[in-house]
mmCIF file of C-alpha atoms in Angstrom:
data_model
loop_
_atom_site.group_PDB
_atom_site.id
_atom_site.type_symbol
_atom_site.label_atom_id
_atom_site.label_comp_id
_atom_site.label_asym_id
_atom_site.label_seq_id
_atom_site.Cartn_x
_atom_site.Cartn_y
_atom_site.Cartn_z
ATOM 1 C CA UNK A 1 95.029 104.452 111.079
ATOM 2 C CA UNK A 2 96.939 107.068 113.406
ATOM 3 C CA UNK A 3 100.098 107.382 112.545
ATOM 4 C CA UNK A 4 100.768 110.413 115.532
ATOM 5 C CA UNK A 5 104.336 110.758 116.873
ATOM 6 C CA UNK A 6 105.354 108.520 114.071
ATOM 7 C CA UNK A 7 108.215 109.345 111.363
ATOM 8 C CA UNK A 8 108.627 108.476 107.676
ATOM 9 C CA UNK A 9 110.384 109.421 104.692
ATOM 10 C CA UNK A 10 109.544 109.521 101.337
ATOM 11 C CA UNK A 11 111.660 109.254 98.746
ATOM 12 C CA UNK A 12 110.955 111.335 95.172
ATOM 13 C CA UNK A 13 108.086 112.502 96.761
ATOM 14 C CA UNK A 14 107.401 116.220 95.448
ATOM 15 C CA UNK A 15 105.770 114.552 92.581
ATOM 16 C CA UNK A 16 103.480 111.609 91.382
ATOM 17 C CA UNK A 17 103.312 108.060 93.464
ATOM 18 C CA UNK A 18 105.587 109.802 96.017
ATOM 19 C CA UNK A 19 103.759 112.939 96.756
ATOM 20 C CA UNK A 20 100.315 111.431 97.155
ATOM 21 C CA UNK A 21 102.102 108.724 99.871
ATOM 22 C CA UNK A 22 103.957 111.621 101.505
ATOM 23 C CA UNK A 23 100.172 113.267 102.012
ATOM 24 C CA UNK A 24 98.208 110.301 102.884
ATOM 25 C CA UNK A 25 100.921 109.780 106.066
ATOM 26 C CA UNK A 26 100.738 113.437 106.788
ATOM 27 C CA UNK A 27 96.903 113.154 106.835
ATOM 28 C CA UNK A 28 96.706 110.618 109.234
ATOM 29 C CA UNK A 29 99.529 111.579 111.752
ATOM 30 C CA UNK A 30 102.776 111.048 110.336
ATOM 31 C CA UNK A 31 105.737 113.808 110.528
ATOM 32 C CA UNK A 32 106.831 113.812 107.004
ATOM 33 C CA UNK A 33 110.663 113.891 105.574
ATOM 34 C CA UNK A 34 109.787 114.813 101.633
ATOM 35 C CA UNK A 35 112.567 113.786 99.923
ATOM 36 C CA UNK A 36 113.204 115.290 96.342
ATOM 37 C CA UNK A 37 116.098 115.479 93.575
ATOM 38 C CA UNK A 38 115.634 118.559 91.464
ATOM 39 C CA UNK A 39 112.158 120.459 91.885
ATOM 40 C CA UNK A 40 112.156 122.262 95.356
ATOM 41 C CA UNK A 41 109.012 124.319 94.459
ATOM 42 C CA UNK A 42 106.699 121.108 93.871
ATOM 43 C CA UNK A 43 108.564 120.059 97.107
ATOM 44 C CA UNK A 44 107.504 123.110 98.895
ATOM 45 C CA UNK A 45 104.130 123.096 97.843
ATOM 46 C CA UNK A 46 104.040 119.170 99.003
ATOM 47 C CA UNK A 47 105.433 120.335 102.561
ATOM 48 C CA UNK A 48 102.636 123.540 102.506
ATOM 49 C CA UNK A 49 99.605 121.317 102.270
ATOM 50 C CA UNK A 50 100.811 118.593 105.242
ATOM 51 C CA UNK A 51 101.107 121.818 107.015
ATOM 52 C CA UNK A 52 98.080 123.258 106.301
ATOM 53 C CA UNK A 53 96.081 120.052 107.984
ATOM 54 C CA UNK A 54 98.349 120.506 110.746
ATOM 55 C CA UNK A 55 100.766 118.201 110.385
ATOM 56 C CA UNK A 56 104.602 118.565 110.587
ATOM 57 C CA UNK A 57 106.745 117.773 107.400
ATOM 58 C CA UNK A 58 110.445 119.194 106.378
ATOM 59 C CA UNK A 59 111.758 119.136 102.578
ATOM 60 C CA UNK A 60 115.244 117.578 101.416
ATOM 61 C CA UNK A 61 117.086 117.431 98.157
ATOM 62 C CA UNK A 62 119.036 114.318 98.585
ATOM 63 C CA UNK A 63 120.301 112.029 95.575
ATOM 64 C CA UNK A 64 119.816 108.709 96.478
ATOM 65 C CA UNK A 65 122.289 107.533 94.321
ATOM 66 C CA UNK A 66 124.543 108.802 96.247
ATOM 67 C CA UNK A 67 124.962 107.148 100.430
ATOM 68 C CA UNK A 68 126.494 109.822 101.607
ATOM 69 C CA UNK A 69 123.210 112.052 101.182
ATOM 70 C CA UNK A 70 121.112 109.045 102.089
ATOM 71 C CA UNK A 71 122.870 109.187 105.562
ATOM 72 C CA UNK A 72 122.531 112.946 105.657
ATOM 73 C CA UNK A 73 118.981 112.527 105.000
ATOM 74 C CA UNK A 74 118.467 110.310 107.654
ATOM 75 C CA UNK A 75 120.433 111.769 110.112
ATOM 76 C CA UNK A 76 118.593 115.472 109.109
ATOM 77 C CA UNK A 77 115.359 112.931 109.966
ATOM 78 C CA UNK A 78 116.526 112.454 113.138
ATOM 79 C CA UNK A 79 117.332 115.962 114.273
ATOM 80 C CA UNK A 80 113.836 117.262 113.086
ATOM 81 C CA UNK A 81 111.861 114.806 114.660
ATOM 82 C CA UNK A 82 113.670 112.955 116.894
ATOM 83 C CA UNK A 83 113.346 109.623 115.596
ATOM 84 C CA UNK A 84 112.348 107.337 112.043
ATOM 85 C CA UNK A 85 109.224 104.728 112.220
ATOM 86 C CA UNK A 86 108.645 104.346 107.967
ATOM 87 C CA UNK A 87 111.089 104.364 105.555
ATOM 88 C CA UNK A 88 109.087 104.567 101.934
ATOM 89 C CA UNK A 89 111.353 103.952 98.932
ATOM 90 C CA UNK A 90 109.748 105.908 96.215
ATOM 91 C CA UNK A 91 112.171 107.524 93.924
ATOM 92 C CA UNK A 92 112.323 105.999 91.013
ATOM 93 C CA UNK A 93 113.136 106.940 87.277
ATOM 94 C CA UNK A 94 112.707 105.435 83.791
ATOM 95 C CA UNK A 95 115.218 105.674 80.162
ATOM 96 C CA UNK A 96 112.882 103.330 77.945
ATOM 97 C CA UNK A 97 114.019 101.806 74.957
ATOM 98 C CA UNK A 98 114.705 98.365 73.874
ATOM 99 C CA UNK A 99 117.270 96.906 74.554
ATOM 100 C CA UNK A 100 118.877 96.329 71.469
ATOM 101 C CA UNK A 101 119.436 100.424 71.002
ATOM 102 C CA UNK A 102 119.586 100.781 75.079
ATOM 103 C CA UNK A 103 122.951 102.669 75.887
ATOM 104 C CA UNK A 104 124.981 101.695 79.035
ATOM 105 C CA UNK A 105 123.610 104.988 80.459
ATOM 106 C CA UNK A 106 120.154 104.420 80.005
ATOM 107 C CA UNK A 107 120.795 100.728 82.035
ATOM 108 C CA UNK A 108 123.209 102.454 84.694
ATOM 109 C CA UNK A 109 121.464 105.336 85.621
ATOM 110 C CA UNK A 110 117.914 103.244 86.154
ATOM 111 C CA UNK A 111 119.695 100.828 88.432
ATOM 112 C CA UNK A 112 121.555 103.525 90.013
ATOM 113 C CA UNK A 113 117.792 105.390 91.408
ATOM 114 C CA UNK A 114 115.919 102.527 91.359
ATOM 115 C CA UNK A 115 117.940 99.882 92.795
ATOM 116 C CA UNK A 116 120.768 100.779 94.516
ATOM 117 C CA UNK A 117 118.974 103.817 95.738
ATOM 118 C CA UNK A 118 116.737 101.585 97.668
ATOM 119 C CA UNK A 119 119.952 99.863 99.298
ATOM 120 C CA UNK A 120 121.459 103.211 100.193
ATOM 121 C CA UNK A 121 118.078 104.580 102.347
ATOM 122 C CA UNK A 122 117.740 101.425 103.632
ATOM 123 C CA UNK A 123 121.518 100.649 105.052
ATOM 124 C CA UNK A 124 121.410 104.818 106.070
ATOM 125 C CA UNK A 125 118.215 104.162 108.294
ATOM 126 C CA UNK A 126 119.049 100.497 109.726
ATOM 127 C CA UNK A 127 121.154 101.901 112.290
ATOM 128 C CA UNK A 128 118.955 103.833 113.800
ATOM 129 C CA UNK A 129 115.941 102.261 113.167
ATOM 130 C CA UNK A 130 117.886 99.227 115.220
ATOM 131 C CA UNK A 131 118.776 101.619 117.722
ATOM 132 C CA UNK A 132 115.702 102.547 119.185
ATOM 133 C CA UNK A 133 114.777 99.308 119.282
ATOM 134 C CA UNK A 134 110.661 99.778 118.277
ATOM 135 C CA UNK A 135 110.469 98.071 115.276
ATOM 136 C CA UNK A 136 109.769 100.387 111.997
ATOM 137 C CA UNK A 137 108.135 99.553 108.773
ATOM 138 C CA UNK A 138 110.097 99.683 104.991
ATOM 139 C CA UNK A 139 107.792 99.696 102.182
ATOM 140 C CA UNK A 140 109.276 99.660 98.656
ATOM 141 C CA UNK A 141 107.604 100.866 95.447
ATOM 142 C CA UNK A 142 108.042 98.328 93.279
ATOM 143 C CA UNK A 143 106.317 97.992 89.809
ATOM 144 C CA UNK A 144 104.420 95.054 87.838
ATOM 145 C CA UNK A 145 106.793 95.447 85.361
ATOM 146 C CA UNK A 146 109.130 94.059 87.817
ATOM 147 C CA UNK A 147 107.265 91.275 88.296
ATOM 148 C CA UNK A 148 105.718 90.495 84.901
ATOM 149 C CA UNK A 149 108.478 92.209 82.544
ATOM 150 C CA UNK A 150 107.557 94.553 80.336
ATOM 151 C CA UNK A 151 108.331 95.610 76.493
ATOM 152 C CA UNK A 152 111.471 98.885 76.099
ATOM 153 C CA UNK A 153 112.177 98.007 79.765
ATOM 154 C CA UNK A 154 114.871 95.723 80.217
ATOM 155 C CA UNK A 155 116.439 98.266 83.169
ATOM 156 C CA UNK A 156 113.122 99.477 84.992
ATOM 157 C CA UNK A 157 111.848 95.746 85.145
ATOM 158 C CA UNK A 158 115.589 94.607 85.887
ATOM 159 C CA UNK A 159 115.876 97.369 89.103
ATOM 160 C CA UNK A 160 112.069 96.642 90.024
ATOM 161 C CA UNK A 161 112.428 93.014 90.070
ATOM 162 C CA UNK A 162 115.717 93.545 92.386
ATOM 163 C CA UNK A 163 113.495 95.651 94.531
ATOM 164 C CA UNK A 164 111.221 92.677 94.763
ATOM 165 C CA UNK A 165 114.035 90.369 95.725
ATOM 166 C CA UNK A 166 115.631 92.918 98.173
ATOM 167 C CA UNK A 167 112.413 93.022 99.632
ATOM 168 C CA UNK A 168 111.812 89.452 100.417
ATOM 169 C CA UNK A 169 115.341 89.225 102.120
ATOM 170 C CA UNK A 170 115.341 92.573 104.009
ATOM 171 C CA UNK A 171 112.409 90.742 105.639
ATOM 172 C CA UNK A 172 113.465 87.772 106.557
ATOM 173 C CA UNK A 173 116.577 89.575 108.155
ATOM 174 C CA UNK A 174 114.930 91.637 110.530
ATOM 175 C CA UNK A 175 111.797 90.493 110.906
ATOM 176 C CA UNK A 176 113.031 89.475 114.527
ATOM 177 C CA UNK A 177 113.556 93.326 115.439
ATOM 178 C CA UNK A 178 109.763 93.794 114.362
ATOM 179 C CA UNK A 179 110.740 95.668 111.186
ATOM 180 C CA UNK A 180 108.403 94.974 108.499
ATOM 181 C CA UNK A 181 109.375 95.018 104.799
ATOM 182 C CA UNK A 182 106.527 94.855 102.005
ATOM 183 C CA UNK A 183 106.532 96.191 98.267
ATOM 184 C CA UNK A 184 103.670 97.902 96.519
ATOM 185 C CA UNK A 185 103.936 96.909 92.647
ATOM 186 C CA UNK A 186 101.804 99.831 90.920
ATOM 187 C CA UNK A 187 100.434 99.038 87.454
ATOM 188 C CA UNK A 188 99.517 101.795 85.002
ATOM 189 C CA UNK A 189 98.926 105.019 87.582
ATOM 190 C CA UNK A 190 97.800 108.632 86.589
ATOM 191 C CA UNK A 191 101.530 110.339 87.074
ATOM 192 C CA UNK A 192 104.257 112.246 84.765
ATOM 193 C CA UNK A 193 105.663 108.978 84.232
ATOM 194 C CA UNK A 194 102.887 107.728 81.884
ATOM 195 C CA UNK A 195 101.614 110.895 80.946
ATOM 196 C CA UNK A 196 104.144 110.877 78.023
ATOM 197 C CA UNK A 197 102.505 107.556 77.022
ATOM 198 C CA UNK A 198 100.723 108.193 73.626
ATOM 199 C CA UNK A 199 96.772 107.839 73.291
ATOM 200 C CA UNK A 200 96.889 104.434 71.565
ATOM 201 C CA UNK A 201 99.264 103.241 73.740
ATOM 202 C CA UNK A 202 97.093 103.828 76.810
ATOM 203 C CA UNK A 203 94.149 102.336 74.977
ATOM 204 C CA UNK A 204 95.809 99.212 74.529
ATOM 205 C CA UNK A 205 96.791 99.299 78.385
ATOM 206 C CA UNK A 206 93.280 99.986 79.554
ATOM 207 C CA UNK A 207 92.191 97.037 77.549
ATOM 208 C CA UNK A 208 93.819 95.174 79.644
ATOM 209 C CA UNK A 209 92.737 95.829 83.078
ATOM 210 C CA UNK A 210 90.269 94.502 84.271
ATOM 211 C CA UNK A 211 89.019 97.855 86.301
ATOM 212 C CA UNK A 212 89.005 99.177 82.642
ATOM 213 C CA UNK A 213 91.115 102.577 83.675
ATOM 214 C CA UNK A 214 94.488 103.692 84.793
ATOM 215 C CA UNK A 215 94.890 103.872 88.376
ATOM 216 C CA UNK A 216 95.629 107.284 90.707
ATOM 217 C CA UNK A 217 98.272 107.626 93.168
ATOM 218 C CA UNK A 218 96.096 108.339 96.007
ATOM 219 C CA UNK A 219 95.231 104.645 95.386
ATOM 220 C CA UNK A 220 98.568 103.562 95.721
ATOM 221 C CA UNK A 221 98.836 105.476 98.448
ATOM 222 C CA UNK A 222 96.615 104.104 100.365
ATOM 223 C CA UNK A 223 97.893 100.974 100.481
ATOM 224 C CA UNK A 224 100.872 101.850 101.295
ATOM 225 C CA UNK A 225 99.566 103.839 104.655
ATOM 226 C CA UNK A 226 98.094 100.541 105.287
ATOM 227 C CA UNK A 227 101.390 98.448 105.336
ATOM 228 C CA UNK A 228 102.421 102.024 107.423
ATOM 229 C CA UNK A 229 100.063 101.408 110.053
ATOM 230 C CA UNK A 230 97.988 98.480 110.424
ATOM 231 C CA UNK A 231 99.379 95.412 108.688
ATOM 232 C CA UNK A 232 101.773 94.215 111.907
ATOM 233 C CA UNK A 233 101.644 90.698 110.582
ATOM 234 C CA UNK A 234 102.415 91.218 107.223
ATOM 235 C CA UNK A 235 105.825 91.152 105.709
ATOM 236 C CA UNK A 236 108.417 89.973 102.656
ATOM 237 C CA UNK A 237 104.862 90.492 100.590
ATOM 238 C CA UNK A 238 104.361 92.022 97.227
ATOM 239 C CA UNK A 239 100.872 93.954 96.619
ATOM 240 C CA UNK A 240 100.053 94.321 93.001
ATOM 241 C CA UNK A 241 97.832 97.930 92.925
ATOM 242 C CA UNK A 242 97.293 97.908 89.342
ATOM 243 C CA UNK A 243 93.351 97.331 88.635
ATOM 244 C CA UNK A 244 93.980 93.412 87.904
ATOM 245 C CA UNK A 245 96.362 94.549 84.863
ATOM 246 C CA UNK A 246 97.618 91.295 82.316
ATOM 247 C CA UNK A 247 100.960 91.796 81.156
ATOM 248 C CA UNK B 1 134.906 103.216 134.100
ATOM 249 C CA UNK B 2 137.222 100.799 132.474
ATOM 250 C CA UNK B 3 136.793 99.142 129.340
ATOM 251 C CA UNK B 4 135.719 95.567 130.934
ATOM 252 C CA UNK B 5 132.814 97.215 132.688
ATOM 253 C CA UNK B 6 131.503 99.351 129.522
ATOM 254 C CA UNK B 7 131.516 96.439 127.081
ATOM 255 C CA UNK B 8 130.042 94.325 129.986
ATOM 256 C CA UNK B 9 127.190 97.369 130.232
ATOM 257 C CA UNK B 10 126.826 97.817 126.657
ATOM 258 C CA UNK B 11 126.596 93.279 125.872
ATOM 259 C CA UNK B 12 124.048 93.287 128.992
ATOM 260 C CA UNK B 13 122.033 96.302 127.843
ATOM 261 C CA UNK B 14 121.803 95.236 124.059
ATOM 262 C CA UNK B 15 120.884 91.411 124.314
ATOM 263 C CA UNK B 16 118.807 91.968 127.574
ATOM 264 C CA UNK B 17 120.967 89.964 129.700
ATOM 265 C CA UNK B 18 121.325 90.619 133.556
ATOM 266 C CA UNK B 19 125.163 92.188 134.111
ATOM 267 C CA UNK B 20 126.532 89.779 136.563
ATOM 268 C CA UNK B 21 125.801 87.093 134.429
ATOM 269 C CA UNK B 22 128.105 88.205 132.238
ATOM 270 C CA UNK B 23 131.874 87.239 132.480
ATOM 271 C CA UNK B 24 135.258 87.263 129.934
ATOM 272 C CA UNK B 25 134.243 83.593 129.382
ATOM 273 C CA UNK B 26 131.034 84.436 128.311
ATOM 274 C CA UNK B 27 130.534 83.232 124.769
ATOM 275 C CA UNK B 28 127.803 84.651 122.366
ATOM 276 C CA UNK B 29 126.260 81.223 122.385
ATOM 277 C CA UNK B 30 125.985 81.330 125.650
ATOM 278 C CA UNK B 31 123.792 84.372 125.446
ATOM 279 C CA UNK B 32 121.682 82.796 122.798
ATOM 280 C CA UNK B 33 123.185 85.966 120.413
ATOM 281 C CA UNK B 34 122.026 85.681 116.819
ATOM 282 C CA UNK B 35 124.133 86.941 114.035
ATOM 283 C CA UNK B 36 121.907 90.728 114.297
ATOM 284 C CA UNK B 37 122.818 90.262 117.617
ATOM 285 C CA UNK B 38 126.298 90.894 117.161
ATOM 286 C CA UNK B 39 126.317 93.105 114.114
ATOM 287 C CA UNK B 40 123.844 95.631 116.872
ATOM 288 C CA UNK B 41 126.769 95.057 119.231
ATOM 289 C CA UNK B 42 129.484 96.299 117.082
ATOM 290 C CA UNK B 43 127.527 99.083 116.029
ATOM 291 C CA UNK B 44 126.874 100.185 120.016
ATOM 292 C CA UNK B 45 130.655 99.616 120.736
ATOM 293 C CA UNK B 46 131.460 101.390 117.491
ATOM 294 C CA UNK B 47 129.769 104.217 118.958
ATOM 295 C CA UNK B 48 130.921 104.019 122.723
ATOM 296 C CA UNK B 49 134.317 103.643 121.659
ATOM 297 C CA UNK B 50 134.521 105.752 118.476
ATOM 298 C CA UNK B 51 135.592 103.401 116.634
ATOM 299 C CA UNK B 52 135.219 101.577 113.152
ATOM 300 C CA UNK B 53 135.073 97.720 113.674
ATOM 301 C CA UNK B 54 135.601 95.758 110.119
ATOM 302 C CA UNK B 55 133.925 92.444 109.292
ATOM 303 C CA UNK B 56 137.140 90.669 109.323
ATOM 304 C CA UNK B 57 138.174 92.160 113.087
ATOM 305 C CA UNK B 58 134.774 90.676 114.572
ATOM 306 C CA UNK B 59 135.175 86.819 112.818
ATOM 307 C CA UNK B 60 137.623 85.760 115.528
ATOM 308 C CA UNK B 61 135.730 87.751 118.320
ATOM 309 C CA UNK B 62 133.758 85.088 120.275
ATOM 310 C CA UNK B 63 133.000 85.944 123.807
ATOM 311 C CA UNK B 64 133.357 89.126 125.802
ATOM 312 C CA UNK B 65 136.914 88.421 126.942
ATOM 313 C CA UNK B 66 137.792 88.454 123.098
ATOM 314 C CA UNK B 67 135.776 91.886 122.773
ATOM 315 C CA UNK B 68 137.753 93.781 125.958
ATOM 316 C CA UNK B 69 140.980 92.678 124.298
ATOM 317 C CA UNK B 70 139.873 93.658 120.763
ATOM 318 C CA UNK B 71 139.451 97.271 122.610
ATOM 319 C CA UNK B 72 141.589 97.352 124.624
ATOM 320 C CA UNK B 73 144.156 96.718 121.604
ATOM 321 C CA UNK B 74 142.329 99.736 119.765
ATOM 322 C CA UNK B 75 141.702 102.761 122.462
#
């Protein structure tokens, strides 16, 4: 699994999912573009420990709800480290509620990140990723809840699910340029997200996986270094990580 | 170098096609030129030429002869 004199970014990756990906490809090799919205010391601190193993990583606050600092973010890539291999779509955030007392916000602003964000890093880093003509890998986070729908989120499953779709189709588009496109679909996974998730609620969740626990990021990270590095023949696919969970 | 021989360069050089092969009659059939193809064309002459190409300039732009008078019309 040597990822050496390859390039990714991570999106929303000074915290949770995102941070433990960003590590695992700075472990094994990877130059790492840590991509954050608001919290430049957890970024910082994400950067310091790729460093520390002697690997190579650079922090950016880019909104990727906005293409303009999608394109900056790439281009900043680019300059650092001369080229992009990985794009991992990470950043993602969640307004729960049901829908029937869901504002227009709450919908907007989770399709904004979750969805369209993925369609901004992705058109930003086609170009190049085109240009140097060595194929690349895309790997979306996804979630179960985009695949199974879940309860108080009609926009995170909505978004997820488009991710999904997105997926399937970025693959079949340039799967003839040897650019791979999978999404990991985490279930229930140790981060800020579902630490706000009350006691019983978690019990009730645990019930229902079969591994009998929630699941941590450095095991959704792994995966994800595997669609990074080894899986050439696999794309357009959708890996569940979420201890056999039954929505 | 004039425009004929840069687009010729930059068509040879992106769909791995030998140079003299290449004339204004050429079509993008001819060159077995998928529809990625093309859009990585426009986006090398985009850059050559400094130029932004829209979707609707490139539907009547078949073969090279229609791409040196496209650019020629815009530089």
């Amino acid at each position: 699994m040597d990822l050496n004199g390859k390039t990714a970014v991570v999106t929303g990756s000074s915290r949770g999912i995102g941070r433990a990906i960003a590590l695992e490809l700075g472990l094994n090799g990877a130059s790492v573009m840590i991509n954050y919205s608001s919290n430049d010391a957890a970024a910082e601190e994400v950067k310091k420990q790729i460093e520390e193993i002697g690997g190579a990583a650079v922090t950016i606050k880019a909104d990727v709800t906005d293409y303009n600092q999608c394109e900056s973010m790439i281009q900043n890539t680019i300059e650092h480290f001369g080229r992009i291999d990985i794009l991992v779509n990470n950043a993602g955030i969640t307004r729960d509620n049901l829908l029937a007392r869901m504002k227009a916000e709450e919908w907007q602003d989770v399709i904004d990140t979750n969805l369209t964000g993925v369609y901004n890093c992705c058109r930003a880093a086609l170009r190049p990723l085109l240009k140097q003509k060595s194929g690349g890998r895309i790997i979306n986070i996804a979630s179960v809840a985009g695949i199974h729908g879940n309860t108080g989120q009609a926009n995170y499953a909505a978004a997820k699910g488009g991710v999904i779709s997105f997926t399937r189709t970025l693959a079949k588009e340039l799967g003839s340029r040897d650019i791979t496109v999978n999404a990991v679909a985490p279930g229930f996974i140790e981060t800020e997200m579902t630490e706000t998730l009350s006691e019983e609620i978690k019990e009730q969740v645990t019930s229902r996986i079969a591994l009998g626990r929630l699941g941590k990021p450095e095991e959704v990270a792994s995966v994800v270094l595997f669609l990074a590095s080894s899986a050439d023949y696999v794309t357009g696919q959708v890996i569940a990580v979420d201890g056999n969970l039954s929505m | 170098m004039s425009v004929e021989a840069k687009v010729k360069g930059i068509v040879a050089d992106q769909l791995e096609v030998a140079i003299d092969k290449l004339s204004a009659e050429t079509t993008f059939e001819d060159i077995d030129a998928d529809s990625l193809d093309v859009v990585e064309l426009v986006m090398a002459l985009e850059e050559e030429f400094d130029l932004e190409i829209s979707d609707q300039e490139i539907e009547n732009v078949n073969s090279i002869g229609d791409v040196i008078k496209y650019i020629e019309s815009k530089v």
